[in-house]
């Protein structure tokens, strides 16, 4: 009986194999990936922290250097002024792999200077 247990224990380590995953073109990242579900929460928390520390009048380029590529971006010219709006994900409830504008905080720039962030700042230029 002891020999049988010893053979079973030794053979289980020798019978390991590998797994091959086949994809249909969509990427689904595993637990060890930088894109796992806790990462989007971490990224959004970092975006909220950075936004909370922004100062009025900060330059467009300095703010853009603080963040990764925006999730959305808009540019409009009106009455001789240029308005740029950068949207960063800050409040998703769950990760479905898609970010929408209602899950983002807008950063509003007038002539390359930060004039505000959030929905109220966006409403002032609409």
PDB file of C-alpha atoms in Angstrom:
ATOM      1  CA  UNK A   1       0.000   0.000   0.000  1.00  0.00           C
ATOM      2  CA  UNK A   2       2.858   2.352   0.834  1.00  0.00           C
ATOM      3  CA  UNK A   3       4.475   1.578  -2.522  1.00  0.00           C
ATOM      4  CA  UNK A   4       1.229   2.411  -4.322  1.00  0.00           C
ATOM      5  CA  UNK A   5       0.972   5.747  -2.505  1.00  0.00           C
ATOM      6  CA  UNK A   6       4.609   6.535  -3.309  1.00  0.00           C
ATOM      7  CA  UNK A   7       4.121   5.696  -6.998  1.00  0.00           C
ATOM      8  CA  UNK A   8       0.958   7.848  -7.127  1.00  0.00           C
ATOM      9  CA  UNK A   9       2.718  10.790  -5.499  1.00  0.00           C
ATOM     10  CA  UNK A  10       5.720  10.593  -7.808  1.00  0.00           C
ATOM     11  CA  UNK A  11       3.694  10.078 -10.975  1.00  0.00           C
ATOM     12  CA  UNK A  12       1.493  13.122 -10.328  1.00  0.00           C
ATOM     13  CA  UNK A  13       4.521  15.387 -10.662  1.00  0.00           C
ATOM     14  CA  UNK A  14       5.548  13.649 -13.872  1.00  0.00           C
ATOM     15  CA  UNK A  15       2.112  13.927 -15.456  1.00  0.00           C
ATOM     16  CA  UNK A  16       1.998  17.697 -15.622  1.00  0.00           C
ATOM     17  CA  UNK A  17       1.162  19.173 -19.014  1.00  0.00           C
ATOM     18  CA  UNK A  18       0.612  22.481 -20.671  1.00  0.00           C
ATOM     19  CA  UNK A  19      -2.537  24.268 -21.665  1.00  0.00           C
ATOM     20  CA  UNK A  20      -2.992  25.893 -25.050  1.00  0.00           C
ATOM     21  CA  UNK A  21      -5.558  28.687 -25.280  1.00  0.00           C
ATOM     22  CA  UNK A  22      -7.104  29.647 -28.598  1.00  0.00           C
ATOM     23  CA  UNK A  23      -8.593  33.116 -29.115  1.00  0.00           C
ATOM     24  CA  UNK A  24     -11.075  34.442 -31.648  1.00  0.00           C
ATOM     25  CA  UNK A  25      -9.220  37.752 -31.863  1.00  0.00           C
ATOM     26  CA  UNK A  26     -10.530  39.345 -28.679  1.00  0.00           C
ATOM     27  CA  UNK A  27      -8.078  39.822 -25.881  1.00  0.00           C
ATOM     28  CA  UNK A  28      -8.976  38.718 -22.406  1.00  0.00           C
ATOM     29  CA  UNK A  29      -6.178  39.217 -19.944  1.00  0.00           C
ATOM     30  CA  UNK A  30      -5.495  36.831 -17.097  1.00  0.00           C
ATOM     31  CA  UNK A  31      -4.840  37.399 -13.419  1.00  0.00           C
ATOM     32  CA  UNK A  32      -1.127  38.086 -13.891  1.00  0.00           C
ATOM     33  CA  UNK A  33      -1.721  40.736 -16.521  1.00  0.00           C
ATOM     34  CA  UNK A  34      -1.344  44.449 -15.996  1.00  0.00           C
ATOM     35  CA  UNK A  35      -4.877  44.747 -17.412  1.00  0.00           C
ATOM     36  CA  UNK A  36      -6.717  42.668 -14.842  1.00  0.00           C
ATOM     37  CA  UNK A  37      -9.852  43.945 -13.123  1.00  0.00           C
ATOM     38  CA  UNK A  38      -8.041  45.532 -10.211  1.00  0.00           C
ATOM     39  CA  UNK A  39      -5.831  47.496 -12.619  1.00  0.00           C
ATOM     40  CA  UNK A  40      -8.689  49.535 -14.100  1.00  0.00           C
ATOM     41  CA  UNK A  41      -9.767  50.424 -10.570  1.00  0.00           C
ATOM     42  CA  UNK A  42      -6.184  51.409  -9.713  1.00  0.00           C
ATOM     43  CA  UNK A  43      -5.847  53.480 -12.892  1.00  0.00           C
ATOM     44  CA  UNK A  44      -9.103  55.310 -12.211  1.00  0.00           C
ATOM     45  CA  UNK A  45      -8.136  55.988  -8.599  1.00  0.00           C
ATOM     46  CA  UNK A  46      -4.809  57.427  -9.814  1.00  0.00           C
ATOM     47  CA  UNK A  47      -6.675  59.576 -12.368  1.00  0.00           C
ATOM     48  CA  UNK A  48      -8.936  60.929  -9.590  1.00  0.00           C
ATOM     49  CA  UNK A  49      -5.902  61.721  -7.415  1.00  0.00           C
ATOM     50  CA  UNK A  50      -4.150  63.544 -10.258  1.00  0.00           C
ATOM     51  CA  UNK A  51      -7.284  65.505 -11.149  1.00  0.00           C
ATOM     52  CA  UNK A  52      -7.824  66.520  -7.524  1.00  0.00           C
ATOM     53  CA  UNK A  53      -4.329  68.034  -7.489  1.00  0.00           C
ATOM     54  CA  UNK A  54      -4.671  70.059 -10.702  1.00  0.00           C
ATOM     55  CA  UNK A  55      -4.326  73.811 -10.455  1.00  0.00           C
ATOM     56  CA  UNK A  56      -6.388  76.334 -12.363  1.00  0.00           C
ATOM     57  CA  UNK A  57      -4.386  77.789 -15.228  1.00  0.00           C
ATOM     58  CA  UNK A  58      -2.133  74.753 -15.652  1.00  0.00           C
ATOM     59  CA  UNK A  59      -0.914  74.409 -19.217  1.00  0.00           C
ATOM     60  CA  UNK A  60      -2.382  71.847 -21.567  1.00  0.00           C
ATOM     61  CA  UNK A  61       1.024  70.241 -22.181  1.00  0.00           C
ATOM     62  CA  UNK A  62       1.895  69.933 -18.476  1.00  0.00           C
ATOM     63  CA  UNK A  63      -1.447  68.319 -17.689  1.00  0.00           C
ATOM     64  CA  UNK A  64      -1.220  65.977 -20.676  1.00  0.00           C
ATOM     65  CA  UNK A  65       2.253  64.896 -19.496  1.00  0.00           C
ATOM     66  CA  UNK A  66       0.780  63.852 -16.126  1.00  0.00           C
ATOM     67  CA  UNK A  67      -1.700  61.422 -17.660  1.00  0.00           C
ATOM     68  CA  UNK A  68      -1.705  58.618 -20.173  1.00  0.00           C
ATOM     69  CA  UNK A  69      -3.574  59.032 -23.443  1.00  0.00           C
ATOM     70  CA  UNK A  70      -7.079  60.390 -22.753  1.00  0.00           C
ATOM     71  CA  UNK A  71     -10.040  58.084 -23.220  1.00  0.00           C
ATOM     72  CA  UNK A  72     -11.723  60.792 -25.312  1.00  0.00           C
ATOM     73  CA  UNK A  73     -10.653  64.179 -26.634  1.00  0.00           C
ATOM     74  CA  UNK A  74     -12.552  67.071 -28.189  1.00  0.00           C
ATOM     75  CA  UNK A  75     -11.453  70.370 -29.710  1.00  0.00           C
ATOM     76  CA  UNK A  76     -13.608  73.305 -30.758  1.00  0.00           C
ATOM     77  CA  UNK A  77     -12.975  76.927 -31.669  1.00  0.00           C
ATOM     78  CA  UNK A  78     -15.523  79.594 -30.771  1.00  0.00           C
ATOM     79  CA  UNK A  79     -15.297  83.400 -30.816  1.00  0.00           C
ATOM     80  CA  UNK A  80     -11.538  83.283 -31.375  1.00  0.00           C
ATOM     81  CA  UNK A  81     -10.914  80.930 -28.441  1.00  0.00           C
ATOM     82  CA  UNK A  82      -9.832  77.295 -28.659  1.00  0.00           C
ATOM     83  CA  UNK A  83     -11.400  74.819 -26.235  1.00  0.00           C
ATOM     84  CA  UNK A  84      -9.864  71.410 -25.694  1.00  0.00           C
ATOM     85  CA  UNK A  85     -11.571  68.772 -23.535  1.00  0.00           C
ATOM     86  CA  UNK A  86      -9.735  65.667 -22.369  1.00  0.00           C
ATOM     87  CA  UNK A  87     -11.750  62.864 -20.798  1.00  0.00           C
ATOM     88  CA  UNK A  88     -10.163  60.445 -18.317  1.00  0.00           C
ATOM     89  CA  UNK A  89     -11.899  57.397 -16.849  1.00  0.00           C
ATOM     90  CA  UNK A  90     -12.572  57.970 -13.157  1.00  0.00           C
ATOM     91  CA  UNK A  91     -15.818  56.309 -12.131  1.00  0.00           C
ATOM     92  CA  UNK A  92     -16.580  52.981 -13.817  1.00  0.00           C
ATOM     93  CA  UNK A  93     -18.706  50.664 -11.740  1.00  0.00           C
ATOM     94  CA  UNK A  94     -17.367  47.481 -13.363  1.00  0.00           C
ATOM     95  CA  UNK A  95     -14.913  46.621 -16.085  1.00  0.00           C
ATOM     96  CA  UNK A  96     -16.702  45.606 -19.230  1.00  0.00           C
ATOM     97  CA  UNK A  97     -13.698  46.544 -21.336  1.00  0.00           C
ATOM     98  CA  UNK A  98     -15.373  49.653 -22.703  1.00  0.00           C
ATOM     99  CA  UNK A  99     -15.105  53.179 -21.345  1.00  0.00           C
ATOM    100  CA  UNK A 100     -17.880  55.675 -22.030  1.00  0.00           C
ATOM    101  CA  UNK A 101     -17.863  59.436 -21.503  1.00  0.00           C
ATOM    102  CA  UNK A 102     -20.243  59.153 -18.548  1.00  0.00           C
ATOM    103  CA  UNK A 103     -17.515  57.148 -16.772  1.00  0.00           C
ATOM    104  CA  UNK A 104     -14.979  59.936 -17.336  1.00  0.00           C
ATOM    105  CA  UNK A 105     -14.107  63.315 -15.854  1.00  0.00           C
ATOM    106  CA  UNK A 106     -13.638  66.053 -18.458  1.00  0.00           C
ATOM    107  CA  UNK A 107     -10.658  68.416 -18.180  1.00  0.00           C
ATOM    108  CA  UNK A 108     -11.500  71.710 -19.894  1.00  0.00           C
ATOM    109  CA  UNK A 109      -8.850  73.973 -21.445  1.00  0.00           C
ATOM    110  CA  UNK A 110      -9.293  77.396 -23.007  1.00  0.00           C
ATOM    111  CA  UNK A 111      -6.398  78.551 -25.181  1.00  0.00           C
ATOM    112  CA  UNK A 112      -4.163  75.836 -23.668  1.00  0.00           C
ATOM    113  CA  UNK A 113      -4.916  76.800 -20.045  1.00  0.00           C
ATOM    114  CA  UNK A 114      -6.935  74.642 -17.649  1.00  0.00           C
ATOM    115  CA  UNK A 115     -10.166  76.459 -16.794  1.00  0.00           C
ATOM    116  CA  UNK A 116     -11.828  73.649 -14.869  1.00  0.00           C
ATOM    117  CA  UNK A 117     -12.771  69.991 -14.718  1.00  0.00           C
ATOM    118  CA  UNK A 118     -15.971  68.042 -14.256  1.00  0.00           C
ATOM    119  CA  UNK A 119     -19.451  68.358 -15.681  1.00  0.00           C
ATOM    120  CA  UNK A 120     -19.976  71.945 -14.461  1.00  0.00           C
ATOM    121  CA  UNK A 121     -16.827  73.139 -16.224  1.00  0.00           C
ATOM    122  CA  UNK A 122     -17.927  71.374 -19.398  1.00  0.00           C
ATOM    123  CA  UNK A 123     -21.396  72.971 -19.234  1.00  0.00           C
ATOM    124  CA  UNK A 124     -19.846  76.444 -19.125  1.00  0.00           C
ATOM    125  CA  UNK A 125     -18.390  76.046 -22.613  1.00  0.00           C
ATOM    126  CA  UNK A 126     -21.372  74.319 -24.215  1.00  0.00           C
TER     127      UNK A 126
END
